[in-house]
Coordinates of C-alpha atoms in Angstrom, one line a residue:
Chain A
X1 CA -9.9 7.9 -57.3
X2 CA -12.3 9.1 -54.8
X3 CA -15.6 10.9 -55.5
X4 CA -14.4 14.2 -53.7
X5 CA -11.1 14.2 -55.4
X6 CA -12.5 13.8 -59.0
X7 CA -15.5 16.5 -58.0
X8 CA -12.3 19.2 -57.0
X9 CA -10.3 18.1 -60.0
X10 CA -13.4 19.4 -62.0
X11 CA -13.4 22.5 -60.3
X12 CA -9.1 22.7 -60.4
X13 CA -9.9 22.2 -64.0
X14 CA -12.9 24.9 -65.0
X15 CA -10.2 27.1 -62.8
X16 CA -7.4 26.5 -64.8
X17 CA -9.6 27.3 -68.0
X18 CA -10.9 31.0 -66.7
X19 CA -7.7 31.8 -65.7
X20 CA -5.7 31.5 -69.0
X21 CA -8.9 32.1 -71.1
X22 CA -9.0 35.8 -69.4
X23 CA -5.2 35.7 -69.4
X24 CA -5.4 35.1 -73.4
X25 CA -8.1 37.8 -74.0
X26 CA -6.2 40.0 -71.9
X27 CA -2.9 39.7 -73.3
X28 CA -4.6 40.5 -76.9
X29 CA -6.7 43.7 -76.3
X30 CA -3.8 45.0 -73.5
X31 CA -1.4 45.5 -75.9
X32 CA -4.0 48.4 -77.6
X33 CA -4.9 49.7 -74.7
X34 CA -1.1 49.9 -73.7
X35 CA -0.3 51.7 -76.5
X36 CA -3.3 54.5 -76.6
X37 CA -2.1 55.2 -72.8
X38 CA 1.3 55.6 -74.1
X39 CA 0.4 57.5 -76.7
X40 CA -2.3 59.7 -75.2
X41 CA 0.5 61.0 -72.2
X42 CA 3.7 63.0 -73.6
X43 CA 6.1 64.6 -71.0
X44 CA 4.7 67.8 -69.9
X45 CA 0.9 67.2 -70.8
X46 CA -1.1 66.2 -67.5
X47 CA -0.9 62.3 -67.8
Chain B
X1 CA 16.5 19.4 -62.5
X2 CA 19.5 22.4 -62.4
X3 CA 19.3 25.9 -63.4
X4 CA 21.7 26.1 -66.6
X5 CA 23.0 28.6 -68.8
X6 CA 19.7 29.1 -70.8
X7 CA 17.5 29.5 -67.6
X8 CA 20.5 32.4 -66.5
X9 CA 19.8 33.5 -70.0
X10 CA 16.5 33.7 -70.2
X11 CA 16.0 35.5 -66.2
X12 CA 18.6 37.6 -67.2
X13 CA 17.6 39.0 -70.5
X14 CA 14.2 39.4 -68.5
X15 CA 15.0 41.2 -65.6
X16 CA 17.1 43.7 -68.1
X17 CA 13.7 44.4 -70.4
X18 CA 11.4 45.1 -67.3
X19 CA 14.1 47.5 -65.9
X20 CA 14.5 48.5 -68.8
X21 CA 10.5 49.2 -69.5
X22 CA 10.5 50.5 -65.9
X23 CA 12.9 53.4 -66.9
X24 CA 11.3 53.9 -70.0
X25 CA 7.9 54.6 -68.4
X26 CA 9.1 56.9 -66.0
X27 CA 9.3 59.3 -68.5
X28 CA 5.3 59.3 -68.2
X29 CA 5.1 60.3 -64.4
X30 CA 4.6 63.6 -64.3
X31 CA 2.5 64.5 -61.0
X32 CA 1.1 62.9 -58.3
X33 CA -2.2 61.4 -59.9
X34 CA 0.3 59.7 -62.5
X35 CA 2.6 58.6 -59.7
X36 CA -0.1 57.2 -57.5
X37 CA -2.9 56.0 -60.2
X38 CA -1.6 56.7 -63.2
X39 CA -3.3 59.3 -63.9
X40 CA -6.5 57.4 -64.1
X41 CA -6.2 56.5 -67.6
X42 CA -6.7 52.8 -67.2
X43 CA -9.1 50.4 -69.6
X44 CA -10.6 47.3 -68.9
X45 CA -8.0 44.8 -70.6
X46 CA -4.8 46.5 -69.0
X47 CA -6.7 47.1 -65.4
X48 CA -7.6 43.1 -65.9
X49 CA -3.6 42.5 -65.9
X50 CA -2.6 44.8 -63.5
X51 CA -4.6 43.7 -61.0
X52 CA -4.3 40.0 -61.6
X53 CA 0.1 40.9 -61.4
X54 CA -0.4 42.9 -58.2
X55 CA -2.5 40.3 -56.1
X56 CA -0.2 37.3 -57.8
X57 CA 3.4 36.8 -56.2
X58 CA 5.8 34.3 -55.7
X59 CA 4.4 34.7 -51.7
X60 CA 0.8 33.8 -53.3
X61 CA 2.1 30.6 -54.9
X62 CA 4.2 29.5 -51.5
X63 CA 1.5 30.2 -49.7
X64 CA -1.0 28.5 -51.5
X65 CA 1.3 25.7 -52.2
X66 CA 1.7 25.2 -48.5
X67 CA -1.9 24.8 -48.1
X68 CA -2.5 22.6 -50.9
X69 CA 0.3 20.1 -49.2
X70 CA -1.0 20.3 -45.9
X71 CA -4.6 20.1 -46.5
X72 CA -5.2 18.5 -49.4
X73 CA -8.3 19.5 -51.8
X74 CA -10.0 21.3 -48.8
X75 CA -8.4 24.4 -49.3
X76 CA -9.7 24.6 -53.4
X77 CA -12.9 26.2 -51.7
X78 CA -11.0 29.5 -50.8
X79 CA -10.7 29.7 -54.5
X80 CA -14.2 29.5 -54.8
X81 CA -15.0 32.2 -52.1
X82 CA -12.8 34.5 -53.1
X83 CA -13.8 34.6 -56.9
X84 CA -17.3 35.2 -55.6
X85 CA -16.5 38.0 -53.3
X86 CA -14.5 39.9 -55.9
X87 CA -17.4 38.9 -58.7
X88 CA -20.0 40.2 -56.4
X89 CA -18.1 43.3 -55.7
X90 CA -17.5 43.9 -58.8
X91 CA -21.4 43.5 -60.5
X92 CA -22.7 45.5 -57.4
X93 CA -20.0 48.5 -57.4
X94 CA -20.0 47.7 -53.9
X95 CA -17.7 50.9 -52.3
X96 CA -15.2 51.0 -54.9
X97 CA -17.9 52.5 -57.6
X98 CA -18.2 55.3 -54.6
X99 CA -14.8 55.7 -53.6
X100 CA -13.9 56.1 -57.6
X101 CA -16.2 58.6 -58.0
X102 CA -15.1 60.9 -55.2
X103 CA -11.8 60.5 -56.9
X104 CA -9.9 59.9 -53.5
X105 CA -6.3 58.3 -54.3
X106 CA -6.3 56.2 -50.7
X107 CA -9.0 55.0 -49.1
X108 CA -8.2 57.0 -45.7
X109 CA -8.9 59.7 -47.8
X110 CA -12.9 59.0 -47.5
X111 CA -12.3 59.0 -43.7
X112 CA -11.7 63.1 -43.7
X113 CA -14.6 63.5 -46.8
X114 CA -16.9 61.8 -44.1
X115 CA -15.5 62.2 -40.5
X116 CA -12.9 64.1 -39.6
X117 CA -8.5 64.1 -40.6
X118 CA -8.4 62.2 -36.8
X119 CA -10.1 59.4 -38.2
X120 CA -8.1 59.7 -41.3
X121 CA -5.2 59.6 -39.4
X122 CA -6.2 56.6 -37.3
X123 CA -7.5 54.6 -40.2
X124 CA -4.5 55.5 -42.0
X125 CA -2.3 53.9 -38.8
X126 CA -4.4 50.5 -39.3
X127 CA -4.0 50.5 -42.8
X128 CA -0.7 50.9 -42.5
X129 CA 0.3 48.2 -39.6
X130 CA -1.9 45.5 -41.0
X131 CA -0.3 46.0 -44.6
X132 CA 3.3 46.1 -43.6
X133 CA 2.8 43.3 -41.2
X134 CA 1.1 41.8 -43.8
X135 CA 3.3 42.1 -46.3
X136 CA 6.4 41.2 -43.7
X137 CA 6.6 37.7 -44.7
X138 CA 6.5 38.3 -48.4
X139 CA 10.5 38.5 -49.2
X140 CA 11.3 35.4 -46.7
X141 CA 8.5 33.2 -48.8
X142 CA 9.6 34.4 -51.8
X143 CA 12.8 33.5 -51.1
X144 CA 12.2 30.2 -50.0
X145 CA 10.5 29.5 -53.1
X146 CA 13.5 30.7 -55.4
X147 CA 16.2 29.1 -53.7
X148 CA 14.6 25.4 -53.5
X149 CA 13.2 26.4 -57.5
X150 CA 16.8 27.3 -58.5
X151 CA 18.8 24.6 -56.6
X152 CA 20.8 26.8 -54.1
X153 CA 18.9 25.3 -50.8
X154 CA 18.4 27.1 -47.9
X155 CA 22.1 28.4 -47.0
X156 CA 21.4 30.9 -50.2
X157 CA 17.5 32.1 -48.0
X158 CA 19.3 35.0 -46.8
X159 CA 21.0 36.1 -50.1
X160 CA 18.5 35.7 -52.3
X161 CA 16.0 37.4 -49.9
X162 CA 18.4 40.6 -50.7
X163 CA 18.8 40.8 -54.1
X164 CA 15.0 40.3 -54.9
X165 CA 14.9 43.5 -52.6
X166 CA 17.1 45.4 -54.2
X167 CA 15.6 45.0 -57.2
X168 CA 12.1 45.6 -56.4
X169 CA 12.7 48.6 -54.6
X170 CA 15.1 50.2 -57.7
X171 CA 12.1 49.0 -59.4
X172 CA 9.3 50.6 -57.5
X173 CA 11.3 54.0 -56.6
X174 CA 12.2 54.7 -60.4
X175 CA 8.2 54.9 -61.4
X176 CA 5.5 54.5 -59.6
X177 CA 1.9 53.6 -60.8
X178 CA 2.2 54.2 -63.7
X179 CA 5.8 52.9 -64.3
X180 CA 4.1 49.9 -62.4
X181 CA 1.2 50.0 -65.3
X182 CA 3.2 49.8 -67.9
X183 CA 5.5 46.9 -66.6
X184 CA 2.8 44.8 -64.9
X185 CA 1.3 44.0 -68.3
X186 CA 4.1 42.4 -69.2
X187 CA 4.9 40.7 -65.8
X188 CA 1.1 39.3 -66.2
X189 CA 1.9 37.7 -69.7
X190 CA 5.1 36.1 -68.2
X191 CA 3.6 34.7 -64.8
X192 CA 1.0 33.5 -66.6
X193 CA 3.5 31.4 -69.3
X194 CA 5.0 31.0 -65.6
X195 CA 2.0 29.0 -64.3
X196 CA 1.1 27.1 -67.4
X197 CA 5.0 26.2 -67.7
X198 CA 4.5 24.4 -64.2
X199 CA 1.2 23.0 -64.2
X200 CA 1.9 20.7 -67.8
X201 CA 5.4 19.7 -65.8
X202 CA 3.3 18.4 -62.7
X203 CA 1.1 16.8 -64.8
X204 CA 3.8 15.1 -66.8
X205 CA 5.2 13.3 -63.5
X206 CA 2.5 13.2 -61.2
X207 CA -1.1 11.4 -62.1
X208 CA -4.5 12.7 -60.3
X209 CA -4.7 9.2 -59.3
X210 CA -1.4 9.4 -57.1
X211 CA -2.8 12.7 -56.0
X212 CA -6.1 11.4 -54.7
X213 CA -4.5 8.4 -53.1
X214 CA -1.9 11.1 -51.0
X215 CA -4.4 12.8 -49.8
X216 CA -7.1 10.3 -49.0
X217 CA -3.5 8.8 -46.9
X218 CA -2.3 11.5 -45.4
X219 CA -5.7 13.1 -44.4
X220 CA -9.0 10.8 -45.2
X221 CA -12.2 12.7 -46.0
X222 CA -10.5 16.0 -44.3
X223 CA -8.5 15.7 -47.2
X224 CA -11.8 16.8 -49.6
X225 CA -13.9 18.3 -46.6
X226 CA -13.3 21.5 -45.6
X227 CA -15.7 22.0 -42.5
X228 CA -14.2 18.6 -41.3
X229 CA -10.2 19.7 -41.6
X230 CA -9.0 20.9 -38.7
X231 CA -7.5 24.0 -40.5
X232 CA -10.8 25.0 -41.3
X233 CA -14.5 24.5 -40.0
X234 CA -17.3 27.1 -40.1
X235 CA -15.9 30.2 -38.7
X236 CA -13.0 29.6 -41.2
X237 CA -15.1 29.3 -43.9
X238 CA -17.6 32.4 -42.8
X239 CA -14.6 34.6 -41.7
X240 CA -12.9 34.4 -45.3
X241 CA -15.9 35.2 -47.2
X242 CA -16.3 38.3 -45.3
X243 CA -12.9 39.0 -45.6
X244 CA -12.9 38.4 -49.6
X245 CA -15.9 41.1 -49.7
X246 CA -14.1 43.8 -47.4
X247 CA -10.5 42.9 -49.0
X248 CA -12.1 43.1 -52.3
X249 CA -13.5 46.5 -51.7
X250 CA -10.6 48.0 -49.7
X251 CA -7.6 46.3 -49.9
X252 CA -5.6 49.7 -50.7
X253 CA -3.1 48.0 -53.6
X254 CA -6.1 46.0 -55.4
X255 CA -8.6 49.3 -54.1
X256 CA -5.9 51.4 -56.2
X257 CA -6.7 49.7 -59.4
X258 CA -10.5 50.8 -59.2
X259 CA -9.1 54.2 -58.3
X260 CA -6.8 54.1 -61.4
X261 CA -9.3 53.4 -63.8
X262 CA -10.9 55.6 -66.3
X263 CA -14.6 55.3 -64.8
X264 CA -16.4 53.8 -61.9
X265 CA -18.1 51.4 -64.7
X266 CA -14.5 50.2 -65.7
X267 CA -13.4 49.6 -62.6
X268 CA -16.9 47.2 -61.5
X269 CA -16.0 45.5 -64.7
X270 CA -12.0 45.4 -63.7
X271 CA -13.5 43.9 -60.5
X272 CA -16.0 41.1 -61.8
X273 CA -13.3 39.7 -64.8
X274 CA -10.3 39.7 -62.7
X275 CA -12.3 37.8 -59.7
X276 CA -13.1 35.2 -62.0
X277 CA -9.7 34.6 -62.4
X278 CA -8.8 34.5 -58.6
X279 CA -10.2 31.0 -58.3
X280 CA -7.2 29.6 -60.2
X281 CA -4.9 32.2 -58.5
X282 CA -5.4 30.0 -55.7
X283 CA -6.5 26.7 -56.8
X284 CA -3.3 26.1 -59.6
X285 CA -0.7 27.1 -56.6
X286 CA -2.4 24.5 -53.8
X287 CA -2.7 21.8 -57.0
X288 CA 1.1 22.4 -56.8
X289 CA 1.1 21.8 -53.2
X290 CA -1.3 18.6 -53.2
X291 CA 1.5 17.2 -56.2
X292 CA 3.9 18.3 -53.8
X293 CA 2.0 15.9 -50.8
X294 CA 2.2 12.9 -54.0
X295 CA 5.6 13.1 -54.8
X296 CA 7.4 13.6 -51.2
X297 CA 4.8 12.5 -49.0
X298 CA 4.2 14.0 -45.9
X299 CA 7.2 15.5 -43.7
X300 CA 8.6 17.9 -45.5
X301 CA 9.1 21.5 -44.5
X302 CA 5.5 23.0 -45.7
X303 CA 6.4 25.6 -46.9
X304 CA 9.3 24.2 -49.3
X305 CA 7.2 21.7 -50.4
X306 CA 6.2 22.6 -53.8
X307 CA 9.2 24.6 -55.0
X308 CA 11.1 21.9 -54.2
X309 CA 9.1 19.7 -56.8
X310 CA 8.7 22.2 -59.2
X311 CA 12.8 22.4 -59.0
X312 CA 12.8 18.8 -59.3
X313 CA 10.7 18.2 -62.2
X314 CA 10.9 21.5 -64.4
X315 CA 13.0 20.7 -67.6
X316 CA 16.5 22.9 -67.6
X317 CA 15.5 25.9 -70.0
X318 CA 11.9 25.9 -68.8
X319 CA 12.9 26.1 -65.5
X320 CA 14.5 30.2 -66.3
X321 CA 10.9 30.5 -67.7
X322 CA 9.6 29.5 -64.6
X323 CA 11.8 31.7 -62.2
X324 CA 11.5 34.9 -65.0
X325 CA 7.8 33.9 -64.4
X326 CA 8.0 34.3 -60.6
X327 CA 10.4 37.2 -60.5
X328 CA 7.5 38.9 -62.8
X329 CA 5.1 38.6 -60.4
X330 CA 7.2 39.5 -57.6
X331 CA 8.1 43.2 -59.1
X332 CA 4.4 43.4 -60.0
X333 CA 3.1 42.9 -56.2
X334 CA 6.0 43.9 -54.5
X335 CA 5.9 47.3 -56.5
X336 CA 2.2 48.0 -56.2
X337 CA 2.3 46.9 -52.3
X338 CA 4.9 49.1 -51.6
X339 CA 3.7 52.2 -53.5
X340 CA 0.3 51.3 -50.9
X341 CA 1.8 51.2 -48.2
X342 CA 4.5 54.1 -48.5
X343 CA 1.3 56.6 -50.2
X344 CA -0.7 56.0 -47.1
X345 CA 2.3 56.7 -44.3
X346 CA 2.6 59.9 -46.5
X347 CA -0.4 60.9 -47.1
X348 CA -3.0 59.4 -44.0
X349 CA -0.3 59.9 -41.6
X350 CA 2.3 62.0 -41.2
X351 CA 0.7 64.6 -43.0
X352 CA -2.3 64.3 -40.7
X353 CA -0.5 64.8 -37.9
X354 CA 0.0 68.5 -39.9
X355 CA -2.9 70.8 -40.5
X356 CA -2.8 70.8 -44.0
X357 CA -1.3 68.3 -46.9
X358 CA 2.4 68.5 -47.8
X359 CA 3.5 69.8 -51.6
X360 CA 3.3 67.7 -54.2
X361 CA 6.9 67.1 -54.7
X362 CA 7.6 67.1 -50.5
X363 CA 4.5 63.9 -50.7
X364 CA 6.2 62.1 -53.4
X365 CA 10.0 61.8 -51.7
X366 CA 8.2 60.8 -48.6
X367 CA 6.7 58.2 -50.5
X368 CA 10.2 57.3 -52.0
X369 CA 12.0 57.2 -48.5
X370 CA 9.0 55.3 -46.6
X371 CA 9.4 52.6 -49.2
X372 CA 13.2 51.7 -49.1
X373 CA 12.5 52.2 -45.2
X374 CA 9.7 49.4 -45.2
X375 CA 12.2 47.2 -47.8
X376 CA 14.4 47.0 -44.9
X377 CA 11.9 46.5 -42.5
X378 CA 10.7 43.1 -44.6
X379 CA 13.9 41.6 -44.7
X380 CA 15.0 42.5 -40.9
X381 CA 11.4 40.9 -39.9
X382 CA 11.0 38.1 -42.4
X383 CA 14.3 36.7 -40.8
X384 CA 13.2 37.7 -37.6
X385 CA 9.6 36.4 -37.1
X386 CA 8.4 32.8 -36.9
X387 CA 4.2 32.6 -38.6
X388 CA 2.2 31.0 -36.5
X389 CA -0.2 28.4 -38.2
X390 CA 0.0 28.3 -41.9
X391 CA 1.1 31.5 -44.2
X392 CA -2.3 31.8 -45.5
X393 CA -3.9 32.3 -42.3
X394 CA -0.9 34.2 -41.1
X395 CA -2.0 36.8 -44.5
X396 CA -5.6 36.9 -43.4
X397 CA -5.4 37.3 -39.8
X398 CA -3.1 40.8 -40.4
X399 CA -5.2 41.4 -43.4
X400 CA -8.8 41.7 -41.2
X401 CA -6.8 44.1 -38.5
X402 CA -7.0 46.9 -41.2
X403 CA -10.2 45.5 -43.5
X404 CA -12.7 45.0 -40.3
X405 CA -12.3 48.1 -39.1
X406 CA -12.1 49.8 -42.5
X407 CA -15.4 47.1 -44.2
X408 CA -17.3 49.2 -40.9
X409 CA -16.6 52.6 -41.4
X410 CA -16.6 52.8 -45.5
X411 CA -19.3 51.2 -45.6
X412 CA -21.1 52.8 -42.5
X413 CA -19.7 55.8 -43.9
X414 CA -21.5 55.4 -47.4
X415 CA -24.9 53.5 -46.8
X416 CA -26.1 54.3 -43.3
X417 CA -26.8 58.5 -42.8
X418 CA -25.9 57.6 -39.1
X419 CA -22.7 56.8 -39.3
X420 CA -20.6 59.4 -37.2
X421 CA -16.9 60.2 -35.9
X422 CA -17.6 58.0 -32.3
X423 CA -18.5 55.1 -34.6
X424 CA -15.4 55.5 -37.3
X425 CA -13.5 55.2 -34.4
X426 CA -15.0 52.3 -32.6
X427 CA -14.9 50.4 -35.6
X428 CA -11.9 51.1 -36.6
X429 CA -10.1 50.1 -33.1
X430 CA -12.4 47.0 -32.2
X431 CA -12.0 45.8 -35.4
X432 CA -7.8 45.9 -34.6
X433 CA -8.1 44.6 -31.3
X434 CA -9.0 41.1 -32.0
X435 CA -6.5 40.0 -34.3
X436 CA -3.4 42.1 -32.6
X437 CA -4.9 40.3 -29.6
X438 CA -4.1 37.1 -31.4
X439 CA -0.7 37.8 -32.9
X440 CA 0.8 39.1 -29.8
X441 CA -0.6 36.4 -27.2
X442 CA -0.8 33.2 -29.6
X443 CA 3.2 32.6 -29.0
X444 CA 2.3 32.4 -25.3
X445 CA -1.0 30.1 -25.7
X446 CA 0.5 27.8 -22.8
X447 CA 0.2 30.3 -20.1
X448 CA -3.4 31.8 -20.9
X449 CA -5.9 31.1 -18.6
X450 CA -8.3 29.2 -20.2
X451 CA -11.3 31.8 -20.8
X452 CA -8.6 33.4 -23.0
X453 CA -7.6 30.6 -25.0
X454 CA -10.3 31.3 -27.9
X455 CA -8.1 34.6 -28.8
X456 CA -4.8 32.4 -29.7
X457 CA -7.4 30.5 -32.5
X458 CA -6.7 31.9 -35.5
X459 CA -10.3 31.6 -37.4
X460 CA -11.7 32.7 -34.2
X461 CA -9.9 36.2 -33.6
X462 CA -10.3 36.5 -37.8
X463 CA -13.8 36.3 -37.6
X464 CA -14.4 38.1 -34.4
X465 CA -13.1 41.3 -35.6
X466 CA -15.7 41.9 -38.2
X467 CA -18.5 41.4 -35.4
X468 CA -16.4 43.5 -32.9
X469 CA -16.1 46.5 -35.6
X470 CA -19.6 46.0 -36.5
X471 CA -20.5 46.5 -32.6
X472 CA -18.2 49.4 -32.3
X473 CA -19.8 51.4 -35.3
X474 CA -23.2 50.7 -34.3
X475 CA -23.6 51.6 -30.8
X476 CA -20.5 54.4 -30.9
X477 CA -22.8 56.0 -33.6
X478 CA -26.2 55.4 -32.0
X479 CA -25.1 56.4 -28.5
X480 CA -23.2 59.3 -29.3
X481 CA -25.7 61.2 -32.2
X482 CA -26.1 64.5 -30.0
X483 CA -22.8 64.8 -28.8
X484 CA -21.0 64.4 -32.1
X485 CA -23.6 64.5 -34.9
X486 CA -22.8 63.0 -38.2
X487 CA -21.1 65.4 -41.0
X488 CA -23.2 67.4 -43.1
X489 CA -21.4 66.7 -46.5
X490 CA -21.8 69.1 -49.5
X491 CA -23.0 67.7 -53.0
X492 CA -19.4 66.9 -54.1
X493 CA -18.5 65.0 -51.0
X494 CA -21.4 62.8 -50.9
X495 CA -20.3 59.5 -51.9

């Protein structure tokens, strides 16, 4: 393998990582804040 | 691999719950501020995920793929630039802190606030050209990708470019922002299982080893090198980092997710932790691509590349995964784009061309016609229209016809006292001169005189237009201060 392809594997890698790290966090504490804004806006109230 | 009965099952039963969830969060739209930013309600976690959904397609993984098979590991460092423009916009607040804090809905709104409804109305024309043309190639790429991805070919291009309309505008039309909210989340979590689905199959049949050996083949140090590859150099390179500051500032479908939030502090922070994640928005897709380069070698159609592989090597049953995956984000950014775009022609422009704003109700079925209007309009031109260079570029290039001009006026607009009507409008036209320049004459490169030549180079006429807009700002405001001073904005105007 060459030096530039393993130094952009690295960097595919610590990609790869941020991404579903924040998608993980997000998908946890979303499904809270999905539900206050549900539950905060009724038909008829300003949303 | 084929699509079976479980991967019918399983895009089925998921196209049913998001329509279904779409419906169900209609219910929630009551007025325009919850049609257009949902009623700026939005906290960090679920502005994270909608943001990510909205600026993540099918398009973004074609597009990306393409890159990653015809240039190798020299593309990754758009990943890298673009997570640092968002990060930086996002710790600094730059614009989008301001623009949340006037509480405008569009960002042509700033241009009446701080010039005049002319300048409105003419930013509100860019805005709108450079996104639909923008967004013109969207349903053709995405329909490339799902007809290799599902086995059907090209002959099925046409077909399937249809019914993804169909459904996205049913989709978009029913809600609205905050219908779009609501649903996004849940297209996040499944385009994200999407994404990881594919990546483990790629590495499961092609090594990093084979990878680096393709590329060091097919392109030698170009491959890794991306001031070297001839899709690139330095004004590539300077020209996208600009562009990933102005686009992360005011790129109206992201720009509405700051606008949507509950406070200008959540939106910076919306801004910083979804930026982080837009280096593997773009790196995973061209990792595709560069496995794509591996497996087939070079000589395949670019852009079919990559779904092809991931077709090929996607176990039946995780391949409906995949496809629900990519039909999730799809509705996200096909519903958030087309919400933009429709808002601004109803709100910057035609009802500029009026003395004073439509009704509520008359501004929302504007809205709802304009965006079955520009659904037709993508399929009739993604058929129609041949990209020059690759899709990425392609994106950009239409991209920096609206964000120049806008990156030069906003911003003029907000930091520099100076800034007048003369100068919104120089900036907002110079900055659309250069790449309009380049997408009309580039087809006829042959029979330019040579001094013109430079205007048919992509990178070139990209990065031009942020100097020209700059220029056009600077000396229309300086040269113009006593004949049309700059606006004397009251305490709740000033940004």
């Amino acid at each position: 393998m060459t030096e530039g392809a393993f130094f952009w594997f690295i960097v595919c890698a610590i990609s790869a990582l941020l991404f579903f790290g924040i998608a993980a966090v997000v998908t946890v504490r979303g499904i809270g804040e999905l539900r206050d804004l549900l539950k905060g806006t009724r038909r008829g109230q300003e949303p | 691999m084929t699509f079976g009965t479980i991967d019918w099952l399983v895009t089925i039963v998921y196209l049913a719950g998001s329509v279904t969830l779409g419906v169900h969060a209609k219910k929630y739209v009551e007025n325009l501020t919850g049609y257009m930013v949902a009623g700026r309600k939005v906290k960090l976690s679920l502005g994270i995920a909608t943001f990510v959904a909205t600026e993540l397609g099918t398009v973004t993984y074609v597009y990306y793929g393409e890159l990653g098979y015809v240039a190798g590991f020299s593309g990754f460092f758009i990943g890298i630039l673009t997570m640092a423009a968002y990060a930086i916009v996002g710790r600094t607040g730059f614009i989008i802190e301001r623009l949340r804090r006037l509480g405008v809905m569009t960002i042509p709104e700033f241009y009446e606030i701080r010039y005049s409804r002319t300048v409105r109305l003419i930013g509100g024309l860019t805005l709108f050209l450079g996104g639909v043309l923008n967004m013109g190639i969207f349903l053709k790429f995405d329909g490339i990708f799902l007809s290799e991805v599902m086995g059907f070919g090209p002959q099925a291009l046409v077909a399937t470019m249809v019914i993804m309309l169909l459904i996205v505008i049913a989709y978009t039309m029913l809600g609205g922002m905050f219908s779009i909210v609501v649903t996004d989340f849940m297209q996040f979590v499944v385009l994200s299982i999407g994404m990881l689905v594919a990546t483990i199959a790629i590495l499961f049949n092609v090594t990093p080893e084979q990878m680096s050996v393709a590329v060091s083949s097919a392109f030698g140090s170009a491959g890794n090198d991306p001031f070297i590859n001839p899709h690139f150099g330095w004004t590539f390179v300077i020209w996208i980092l600009l562009s990933g500051v102005a686009a992360g500032s005011l790129w109206q479908p992201g720009a509405s997710k700051a606008l949507s939030s509950e406070s200008p502090a959540v939106a910076k922070k919306v801004f910083f932790w979804t930026g982080l994640t837009f280096a593997g928005r773009a790196i995973i897709p061209m990792f595709w691509g560069v496995a794509a380069l591996a497996y087939f070698g070079q000589g395949h159609p670019t852009a079919a590349a990559m779904p092809q592989l991931l077709g090929r090597i996607v176990p039946t049953g995780f391949l409906g995964l995949l496809v629900a995956g990519m039909l999730a984000a799809s509705m996200s950014t096909y519903s958030a784009y087309l919400l933009a775009w429709s808002s601004v022609l109803a709100r910057d422009v035609i009802a500029c061309t009026r003395k004073a704003d439509f009704p509520e109700r008359t501004t929302m079925a504007i809205t709802r016609v304009a965006t079955a209007i520009i659904g037709i309009f993508l399929l009739v031109f993604g058929l129609w229209y041949q990209i020059p260079d690759t899709a990425f570029q392609y994106l950009a290039v239409t991209g920096t016809m609206y964000i120049s001009g806008a990156l030069g006026a906003v911003a003029a607009g907000m930091y520099w006292p100076k800034a007048n009507n003369v100068g919104a409008y120089g900036s907002l036209i110079l900055g659309a001169i250069a790449p309009a320049g380049f997408l009309l004459l580039e087809k006829s490169r042959d029979t330019l005189p040579g001094w013109m030549q430079f205007i048919t180079d992509v990178n070139i006429a990209g990065l031009l237009s942020f100097f020209l807009a700059a220029l056009g700002m600077v000396l229309g405001s300086l040269t113009t201060q006593k004949i049309s001073p700059p606006k004397i904005l009251t305490q709740a105007e000033k940004p």
